[in-house]
């Protein structure tokens, strides 16, 4: 019985990790607005979930001042150092 519970917990954990990475992969890349390509700003009315996601390095809550788009974005991970 305990083994079944452990297996179910492992399956749920891997499913949620896959779902989160799939969700993050579909987000637009910051800081360009997906509608008008203007550089977006950090959303002022970000909730606690948005702040938690941003702190974990996931999605950042951002908004566009030009066209009014608002949503979550992901930051692209740097593959090279900038000091060259
Ligand atoms: Zn825009």
CSV table of N, CA and C and ligand atoms in Angstrom, one decimal, residues 33-38 40 64-69, ligand 1:
chain,number,residue,atom,x,y,z
A,33,UNK,N,7.4,42.8,-26.2
A,33,UNK,CA,5.9,42.6,-26.3
A,33,UNK,C,5.6,41.7,-27.5
A,34,UNK,N,4.8,40.6,-27.3
A,34,UNK,CA,4.5,39.7,-28.4
A,34,UNK,C,3.6,40.3,-29.4
A,35,UNK,N,2.9,41.5,-29.1
A,35,UNK,CA,2.0,42.1,-30.1
A,35,UNK,C,2.8,43.2,-30.9
A,36,UNK,N,3.5,44.1,-30.2
A,36,UNK,CA,4.0,45.3,-30.9
A,36,UNK,C,5.5,45.4,-30.8
A,37,UNK,N,6.2,44.4,-30.2
A,37,UNK,CA,7.7,44.4,-30.1
A,37,UNK,C,8.3,45.5,-29.3
A,38,UNK,N,7.5,46.2,-28.5
A,38,UNK,CA,8.0,47.2,-27.6
A,38,UNK,C,8.6,46.5,-26.4
A,40,UNK,N,8.7,45.7,-22.7
A,40,UNK,CA,7.7,45.7,-21.7
A,40,UNK,C,8.3,46.2,-20.4
A,64,UNK,N,2.7,45.8,-21.3
A,64,UNK,CA,3.2,46.7,-22.4
A,64,UNK,C,2.5,48.1,-22.2
A,65,UNK,N,3.3,49.2,-22.2
A,65,UNK,CA,2.7,50.5,-22.0
A,65,UNK,C,2.2,51.0,-23.3
A,66,UNK,N,2.6,50.4,-24.5
A,66,UNK,CA,2.1,51.0,-25.7
A,66,UNK,C,0.8,50.4,-26.2
A,67,UNK,N,0.6,49.0,-26.1
A,67,UNK,CA,-0.6,48.4,-26.7
A,67,UNK,C,-1.5,47.9,-25.5
A,68,UNK,N,-1.0,47.9,-24.3
A,68,UNK,CA,-1.8,47.4,-23.2
A,68,UNK,C,-1.7,45.9,-23.0
A,69,UNK,N,-0.9,45.2,-23.7
A,69,UNK,CA,-0.8,43.7,-23.4
A,69,UNK,C,-0.2,43.5,-22.0
B,1,LIG,ZN1,2.7,45.8,-27.0
